[in-house]
Amino acid sequence: MADDKQAEEMSPEEQALADEWAAALDEAGAADQDDIDALLAGTGGSSRVKMEEFNAPAKVSGDEYGEHGDSPNLDVILDIPVTISMEVGNTDITIRNLLQLNQGSVVELDRLAGEPLDVKVNGTLIAHGEVVVVNEKFGIRLTDVISPSERIKKLR
């Protein structure tokens, strides 16, 4: 009965929020009305965790950090695949001209011959390079690698 009385005092928005929390808590494990009420009241049955700053020094815990505990162990991300691409150049054309392209057509790019190519990882410029041929396959020799600080400046 106390639950019915409490439900009558809630606005429709609060009830919808309570229902969403109840569904989320059911997925996470055992949930009861006390947990939902505590979350809605902001006092939470669980403790709040303070967000850490990105530039804050790393905290040492177990095998997560290196031998000295001063930097994270990067082994956890080394096997994540990324897409690397080399951009020879680009241009803007109309759809009419695009539809008229056929075998043998030449598209003028915005780069000069011999100018370095852009090397991008997941769309972010990380280096410049030149085309080479290795064992009858194309490759790229990096001539200039963009520093991490310069990459961050370009993001802003």
Coordinates of N, CA and C in Angstrom, one line a residue:
M1 N 0.8 -1.2 0.0 CA 0.0 0.0 0.0 C 0.9 1.3 0.0
A2 N 2.0 1.2 0.7 CA 2.8 2.4 0.7 C 3.4 2.7 -0.7
D3 N 3.6 1.6 -1.4 CA 4.1 1.8 -2.8 C 3.0 2.5 -3.7
D4 N 1.7 2.1 -3.5 CA 0.6 2.7 -4.2 C 0.5 4.2 -3.9
K5 N 0.6 4.5 -2.6 CA 0.5 5.9 -2.2 C 1.6 6.7 -2.7
Q6 N 2.8 6.1 -2.7 CA 4.0 6.8 -3.3 C 3.9 7.0 -4.8
A7 N 3.3 6.1 -5.5 CA 3.1 6.1 -6.9 C 2.1 7.2 -7.3
E8 N 1.1 7.4 -6.4 CA 0.1 8.5 -6.7 C 0.7 9.9 -6.5
E9 N 1.7 10.0 -5.6 CA 2.4 11.3 -5.4 C 3.3 11.7 -6.5
M10 N 3.8 10.7 -7.4 CA 4.7 11.0 -8.4 C 4.0 11.6 -9.6
S11 N 4.8 12.5 -10.3 CA 4.3 13.1 -11.6 C 4.5 12.0 -12.6
P12 N 3.8 12.2 -13.8 CA 4.0 11.2 -14.9 C 5.5 11.1 -15.3
E13 N 6.2 12.2 -15.3 CA 7.6 12.2 -15.7 C 8.4 11.4 -14.7
E14 N 8.1 11.6 -13.4 CA 8.9 10.9 -12.3 C 8.6 9.4 -12.4
Q15 N 7.3 9.1 -12.7 CA 6.9 7.7 -12.8 C 7.6 7.0 -14.0
A16 N 7.7 7.7 -15.1 CA 8.4 7.2 -16.3 C 9.9 7.0 -16.0
L17 N 10.5 8.0 -15.3 CA 11.9 7.8 -14.9 C 12.1 6.6 -13.9
A18 N 11.2 6.5 -13.0 CA 11.2 5.4 -12.1 C 11.1 4.0 -12.8
D19 N 10.2 4.0 -13.8 CA 10.0 2.8 -14.6 C 11.3 2.4 -15.4
E20 N 12.0 3.5 -15.9 CA 13.2 3.2 -16.7 C 14.3 2.7 -15.7
W21 N 14.4 3.3 -14.5 CA 15.4 2.8 -13.6 C 15.1 1.4 -13.1
A22 N 13.8 1.1 -12.9 CA 13.5 -0.2 -12.5 C 13.9 -1.3 -13.6
A23 N 13.6 -0.9 -14.8 CA 14.0 -1.8 -15.9 C 15.5 -2.0 -16.0
A24 N 16.3 -0.9 -15.8 CA 17.7 -1.0 -15.8 C 18.2 -1.8 -14.6
L25 N 17.7 -1.6 -13.5 CA 18.1 -2.4 -12.3 C 17.7 -3.8 -12.4
D26 N 16.6 -4.1 -13.0 CA 16.2 -5.5 -13.3 C 17.3 -6.2 -14.2
E27 N 17.7 -5.5 -15.2 CA 18.8 -6.1 -16.1 C 20.1 -6.3 -15.3
A28 N 20.4 -5.4 -14.4 CA 21.6 -5.4 -13.7 C 21.6 -6.5 -12.5
G29 N 20.5 -6.8 -12.1 CA 20.4 -7.7 -10.9 C 19.1 -7.5 -10.1
A30 N 19.2 -7.9 -8.9 CA 18.0 -7.7 -8.0 C 17.8 -6.2 -7.8
A31 N 16.5 -5.8 -8.0 CA 16.2 -4.4 -7.8 C 14.9 -4.4 -7.0
D32 N 14.8 -3.5 -6.1 CA 13.5 -3.3 -5.4 C 13.2 -1.8 -5.4
Q33 N 12.0 -1.5 -4.9 CA 11.5 -0.1 -4.9 C 12.4 0.8 -4.1
D34 N 13.0 0.3 -3.0 CA 13.9 1.1 -2.2 C 15.1 1.6 -3.0
D35 N 15.7 0.7 -3.9 CA 16.8 1.1 -4.8 C 16.3 2.2 -5.7
I36 N 15.1 2.1 -6.3 CA 14.6 3.1 -7.3 C 14.4 4.4 -6.5
D37 N 13.8 4.3 -5.4 CA 13.5 5.6 -4.6 C 14.8 6.3 -4.3
A38 N 15.8 5.5 -3.9 CA 17.1 6.1 -3.5 C 17.7 6.7 -4.7
L39 N 17.7 6.1 -5.9 CA 18.2 6.7 -7.1 C 17.5 8.0 -7.5
L40 N 16.2 8.0 -7.4 CA 15.4 9.2 -7.7 C 15.7 10.3 -6.7
A41 N 15.9 10.0 -5.5 CA 16.2 11.0 -4.5 C 17.6 11.5 -4.6
G42 N 18.4 10.9 -5.3 CA 19.8 11.3 -5.5 C 20.7 10.9 -4.4
T43 N 20.2 10.1 -3.5 CA 21.1 9.7 -2.4 C 21.7 8.3 -2.7
G44 N 21.1 7.6 -3.6 CA 21.6 6.3 -4.1 C 22.0 5.3 -3.1
G45 N 21.6 4.1 -3.3 CA 22.1 3.0 -2.5 C 23.5 2.7 -2.8
S46 N 24.0 3.1 -4.0 CA 25.4 2.9 -4.3 C 26.1 4.2 -4.1
S47 N 27.4 4.1 -3.9 CA 28.2 5.3 -3.7 C 28.5 6.0 -5.0
R48 N 28.6 7.3 -5.0 CA 28.9 8.0 -6.2 C 30.4 8.0 -6.4
V49 N 30.8 7.9 -7.7 CA 32.2 7.8 -8.0 C 32.6 9.2 -8.6
K50 N 33.7 9.8 -8.1 CA 34.2 11.0 -8.6 C 34.9 10.8 -9.9
M51 N 34.6 11.6 -10.9 CA 35.2 11.5 -12.2 C 36.7 12.0 -12.1
E52 N 37.6 11.3 -12.8 CA 39.0 11.7 -12.8 C 39.2 12.6 -14.0
E53 N 40.2 13.5 -13.8 CA 40.6 14.4 -14.9 C 41.5 13.6 -15.8
F54 N 41.5 13.9 -17.1 CA 42.3 13.2 -18.1 C 43.8 13.5 -17.8
N55 N 44.1 14.7 -17.3 CA 45.5 15.0 -17.1 C 46.0 14.7 -15.7
A56 N 45.1 14.0 -14.9 CA 45.5 13.7 -13.6 C 46.5 12.5 -13.6
P57 N 47.4 12.4 -12.6 CA 48.4 11.3 -12.6 C 47.7 10.0 -12.5
A58 N 48.2 9.0 -13.1 CA 47.6 7.7 -13.1 C 47.7 7.0 -11.7
K59 N 46.6 6.3 -11.4 CA 46.6 5.6 -10.1 C 47.1 4.2 -10.3
V60 N 47.8 3.7 -9.4 CA 48.4 2.3 -9.5 C 47.4 1.3 -8.9
S61 N 47.1 0.3 -9.7 CA 46.2 -0.8 -9.2 C 46.5 -2.1 -9.9
G62 N 47.2 -3.0 -9.3 CA 47.4 -4.3 -9.8 C 48.3 -4.3 -11.1
D63 N 48.0 -5.2 -12.0 CA 48.8 -5.3 -13.2 C 48.4 -4.3 -14.3
E64 N 47.5 -3.4 -14.0 CA 47.0 -2.5 -15.0 C 48.1 -1.5 -15.4
Y65 N 49.1 -1.3 -14.6 CA 50.1 -0.3 -14.9 C 51.5 -1.0 -14.9
G66 N 52.4 -0.2 -15.5 CA 53.8 -0.8 -15.6 C 54.5 -1.1 -14.3
E67 N 55.7 -1.5 -14.5 CA 56.5 -1.9 -13.3 C 56.7 -0.8 -12.3
H68 N 56.8 0.5 -12.8 CA 57.0 1.6 -11.9 C 55.7 2.3 -11.5
G69 N 54.6 1.9 -12.1 CA 53.3 2.5 -11.7 C 53.1 4.0 -12.2
D70 N 54.0 4.5 -13.1 CA 53.9 5.8 -13.5 C 53.2 6.0 -14.8
S71 N 53.0 4.9 -15.6 CA 52.2 5.1 -16.8 C 51.4 3.8 -17.1
P72 N 50.3 3.9 -17.8 CA 49.5 2.7 -18.1 C 50.2 1.7 -19.0
N73 N 49.8 0.5 -18.9 CA 50.4 -0.5 -19.7 C 49.6 -0.5 -21.0
L74 N 50.2 -0.1 -22.1 CA 49.5 0.0 -23.4 C 49.2 -1.3 -24.1
D75 N 49.7 -2.4 -23.5 CA 49.4 -3.7 -24.1 C 47.9 -3.9 -24.3
V76 N 47.1 -3.3 -23.5 CA 45.6 -3.6 -23.6 C 45.0 -3.0 -24.9
I77 N 45.7 -2.1 -25.5 CA 45.1 -1.5 -26.7 C 45.9 -1.8 -28.0
L78 N 47.0 -2.5 -27.9 CA 47.8 -2.8 -29.1 C 47.2 -3.6 -30.1
D79 N 46.2 -4.4 -29.8 CA 45.5 -5.3 -30.8 C 44.3 -4.7 -31.3
I80 N 43.9 -3.5 -31.0 CA 42.7 -2.8 -31.6 C 43.0 -2.4 -33.0
P81 N 42.2 -2.9 -34.0 CA 42.4 -2.5 -35.4 C 42.1 -1.1 -35.7
V82 N 42.9 -0.4 -36.5 CA 42.6 0.9 -37.0 C 42.7 0.9 -38.5
T83 N 42.1 1.9 -39.1 CA 42.2 2.0 -40.6 C 43.2 3.1 -41.0
I84 N 44.2 2.7 -41.7 CA 45.2 3.6 -42.2 C 45.0 3.8 -43.7
S85 N 45.0 5.1 -44.1 CA 44.8 5.4 -45.5 C 45.8 6.5 -45.9
M86 N 46.1 6.4 -47.2 CA 47.0 7.4 -47.8 C 46.2 8.2 -48.8
E87 N 46.2 9.5 -48.6 CA 45.4 10.4 -49.5 C 46.4 11.1 -50.5
V88 N 46.2 10.7 -51.8 CA 47.0 11.3 -52.9 C 46.6 12.8 -53.1
G89 N 45.3 13.0 -53.0 CA 44.8 14.4 -53.2 C 43.3 14.3 -53.2
N90 N 42.6 15.4 -53.4 CA 41.2 15.4 -53.6 C 40.7 16.6 -54.5
T91 N 39.5 16.5 -54.8 CA 38.9 17.6 -55.7 C 37.4 17.6 -55.5
D92 N 36.8 18.7 -55.8 CA 35.3 18.8 -55.8 C 34.8 18.8 -57.3
I93 N 33.9 17.9 -57.6 CA 33.3 17.9 -58.9 C 31.8 17.8 -58.7
T94 N 31.1 18.2 -59.8 CA 29.6 18.1 -59.7 C 29.2 16.7 -60.0
I95 N 27.9 16.4 -59.6 CA 27.4 15.0 -59.9 C 27.3 14.8 -61.4
R96 N 27.0 15.8 -62.2 CA 27.0 15.7 -63.6 C 28.3 15.2 -64.2
N97 N 29.4 15.8 -63.7 CA 30.7 15.4 -64.2 C 31.1 14.0 -63.6
L98 N 30.7 13.7 -62.4 CA 30.9 12.4 -61.8 C 30.3 11.3 -62.7
L99 N 29.1 11.5 -63.1 CA 28.3 10.5 -63.9 C 28.9 10.4 -65.3
Q100 N 29.7 11.4 -65.7 CA 30.3 11.3 -67.1 C 31.6 10.6 -67.1
L101 N 32.2 10.3 -65.9 CA 33.4 9.6 -65.8 C 33.3 8.2 -66.4
N102 N 34.3 7.7 -67.1 CA 34.4 6.4 -67.6 C 35.8 5.9 -67.6
Q103 N 36.1 4.7 -68.1 CA 37.4 4.2 -68.2 C 38.3 5.1 -69.0
G104 N 39.4 5.5 -68.4 CA 40.4 6.4 -69.1 C 40.2 7.9 -68.8
S105 N 39.1 8.2 -68.0 CA 38.9 9.6 -67.6 C 40.0 10.0 -66.7
V106 N 40.4 11.3 -66.7 CA 41.4 11.8 -65.8 C 40.8 12.8 -64.9
V107 N 41.0 12.7 -63.6 CA 40.5 13.6 -62.6 C 41.6 14.4 -62.1
E108 N 41.6 15.8 -62.2 CA 42.7 16.6 -61.7 C 42.5 16.7 -60.2
L109 N 43.6 16.5 -59.4 CA 43.6 16.6 -58.0 C 44.2 18.0 -57.6
D110 N 44.1 18.3 -56.3 CA 44.6 19.5 -55.7 C 46.1 19.5 -55.3
R111 N 46.8 18.4 -55.6 CA 48.2 18.3 -55.3 C 49.1 18.3 -56.5
L112 N 50.3 18.8 -56.3 CA 51.3 18.8 -57.3 C 52.0 17.5 -57.4
A113 N 52.5 17.1 -58.6 CA 53.3 15.9 -58.7 C 54.5 15.9 -57.8
G114 N 54.8 14.9 -57.1 CA 55.9 14.8 -56.2 C 55.6 15.3 -54.8
E115 N 54.5 16.0 -54.6 CA 54.1 16.5 -53.3 C 53.8 15.3 -52.3
P116 N 54.2 15.4 -51.0 CA 53.9 14.3 -50.1 C 52.4 13.9 -50.0
L117 N 52.2 12.6 -49.7 CA 50.8 12.2 -49.5 C 50.5 12.3 -48.0
D118 N 49.2 12.4 -47.7 CA 48.8 12.5 -46.3 C 48.5 11.0 -45.8
V119 N 49.1 10.7 -44.7 CA 48.8 9.4 -44.0 C 47.8 9.6 -42.9
K120 N 46.7 9.0 -43.0 CA 45.6 9.2 -42.0 C 45.3 7.9 -41.3
V121 N 45.1 8.0 -40.0 CA 44.6 6.8 -39.2 C 43.2 7.2 -38.7
N122 N 42.2 6.4 -39.1 CA 40.8 6.6 -38.7 C 40.5 8.0 -39.1
G123 N 41.0 8.6 -40.2 CA 40.6 9.9 -40.7 C 41.4 11.0 -40.1
T124 N 42.3 10.8 -39.2 CA 43.1 11.8 -38.6 C 44.5 11.8 -39.2
L125 N 45.0 13.0 -39.6 CA 46.3 13.1 -40.2 C 47.4 12.8 -39.2
I126 N 48.2 11.9 -39.5 CA 49.3 11.5 -38.5 C 50.7 11.7 -39.1
A127 N 50.8 11.7 -40.5 CA 52.1 11.8 -41.1 C 52.0 12.2 -42.6
H128 N 53.1 12.5 -43.2 CA 53.2 12.7 -44.6 C 54.2 11.7 -45.1
G129 N 54.1 11.3 -46.4 CA 55.0 10.3 -46.9 C 55.1 10.4 -48.4
E130 N 55.9 9.5 -49.0 CA 56.1 9.4 -50.4 C 55.9 8.0 -50.8
V131 N 55.4 7.8 -52.1 CA 55.1 6.5 -52.6 C 56.4 5.8 -52.9
V132 N 56.5 4.5 -52.6 CA 57.7 3.6 -52.9 C 57.1 2.3 -53.5
V133 N 57.9 1.6 -54.2 CA 57.6 0.2 -54.7 C 58.5 -0.8 -53.9
V134 N 57.8 -1.7 -53.3 CA 58.6 -2.8 -52.5 C 58.0 -4.1 -53.0
N135 N 58.9 -4.9 -53.6 CA 58.5 -6.3 -54.1 C 57.2 -6.2 -55.0
E136 N 57.3 -5.2 -55.9 CA 56.2 -5.0 -56.9 C 54.9 -4.6 -56.3
K137 N 54.9 -4.1 -55.0 CA 53.7 -3.6 -54.4 C 54.0 -2.2 -54.0
F138 N 52.9 -1.4 -54.0 CA 53.1 0.0 -53.5 C 53.2 0.1 -52.0
G139 N 54.0 1.0 -51.6 CA 54.1 1.3 -50.1 C 54.3 2.7 -49.9
I140 N 54.5 3.1 -48.7 CA 54.7 4.6 -48.4 C 55.9 4.7 -47.4
R141 N 56.8 5.6 -47.7 CA 57.9 5.9 -46.8 C 57.5 7.2 -46.0
L142 N 57.4 7.1 -44.7 CA 57.0 8.3 -43.9 C 58.2 9.3 -43.9
T143 N 57.8 10.5 -44.3 CA 58.9 11.6 -44.4 C 58.7 12.6 -43.2
D144 N 57.5 12.7 -42.7 CA 57.2 13.7 -41.6 C 56.1 13.1 -40.7
V145 N 56.3 12.9 -39.5 CA 55.3 12.4 -38.6 C 54.8 13.6 -37.7
I146 N 53.5 13.8 -37.7 CA 52.9 14.9 -36.9 C 53.0 14.5 -35.4
S147 N 53.4 15.5 -34.7 CA 53.6 15.2 -33.2 C 52.2 15.2 -32.6
P148 N 52.1 14.4 -31.4 CA 50.8 14.4 -30.8 C 50.2 15.7 -30.4
S149 N 51.1 16.7 -30.0 CA 50.6 18.0 -29.6 C 50.0 18.7 -30.8
E150 N 50.7 18.6 -31.9 CA 50.1 19.2 -33.1 C 48.8 18.6 -33.5
R151 N 48.6 17.3 -33.4 CA 47.4 16.6 -33.7 C 46.2 17.1 -32.8
I152 N 46.6 17.3 -31.5 CA 45.6 17.9 -30.6 C 45.2 19.3 -30.9
K153 N 46.1 20.1 -31.4 CA 45.8 21.5 -31.8 C 44.9 21.5 -32.9
K154 N 45.0 20.5 -33.9 CA 44.2 20.5 -35.1 C 42.8 20.1 -34.7
L155 N 42.6 19.3 -33.6 CA 41.3 18.9 -33.2 C 40.4 20.1 -32.6
R156 N 41.1 21.1 -32.1 CA 40.4 22.2 -31.5 C 39.9 23.2 -32.5

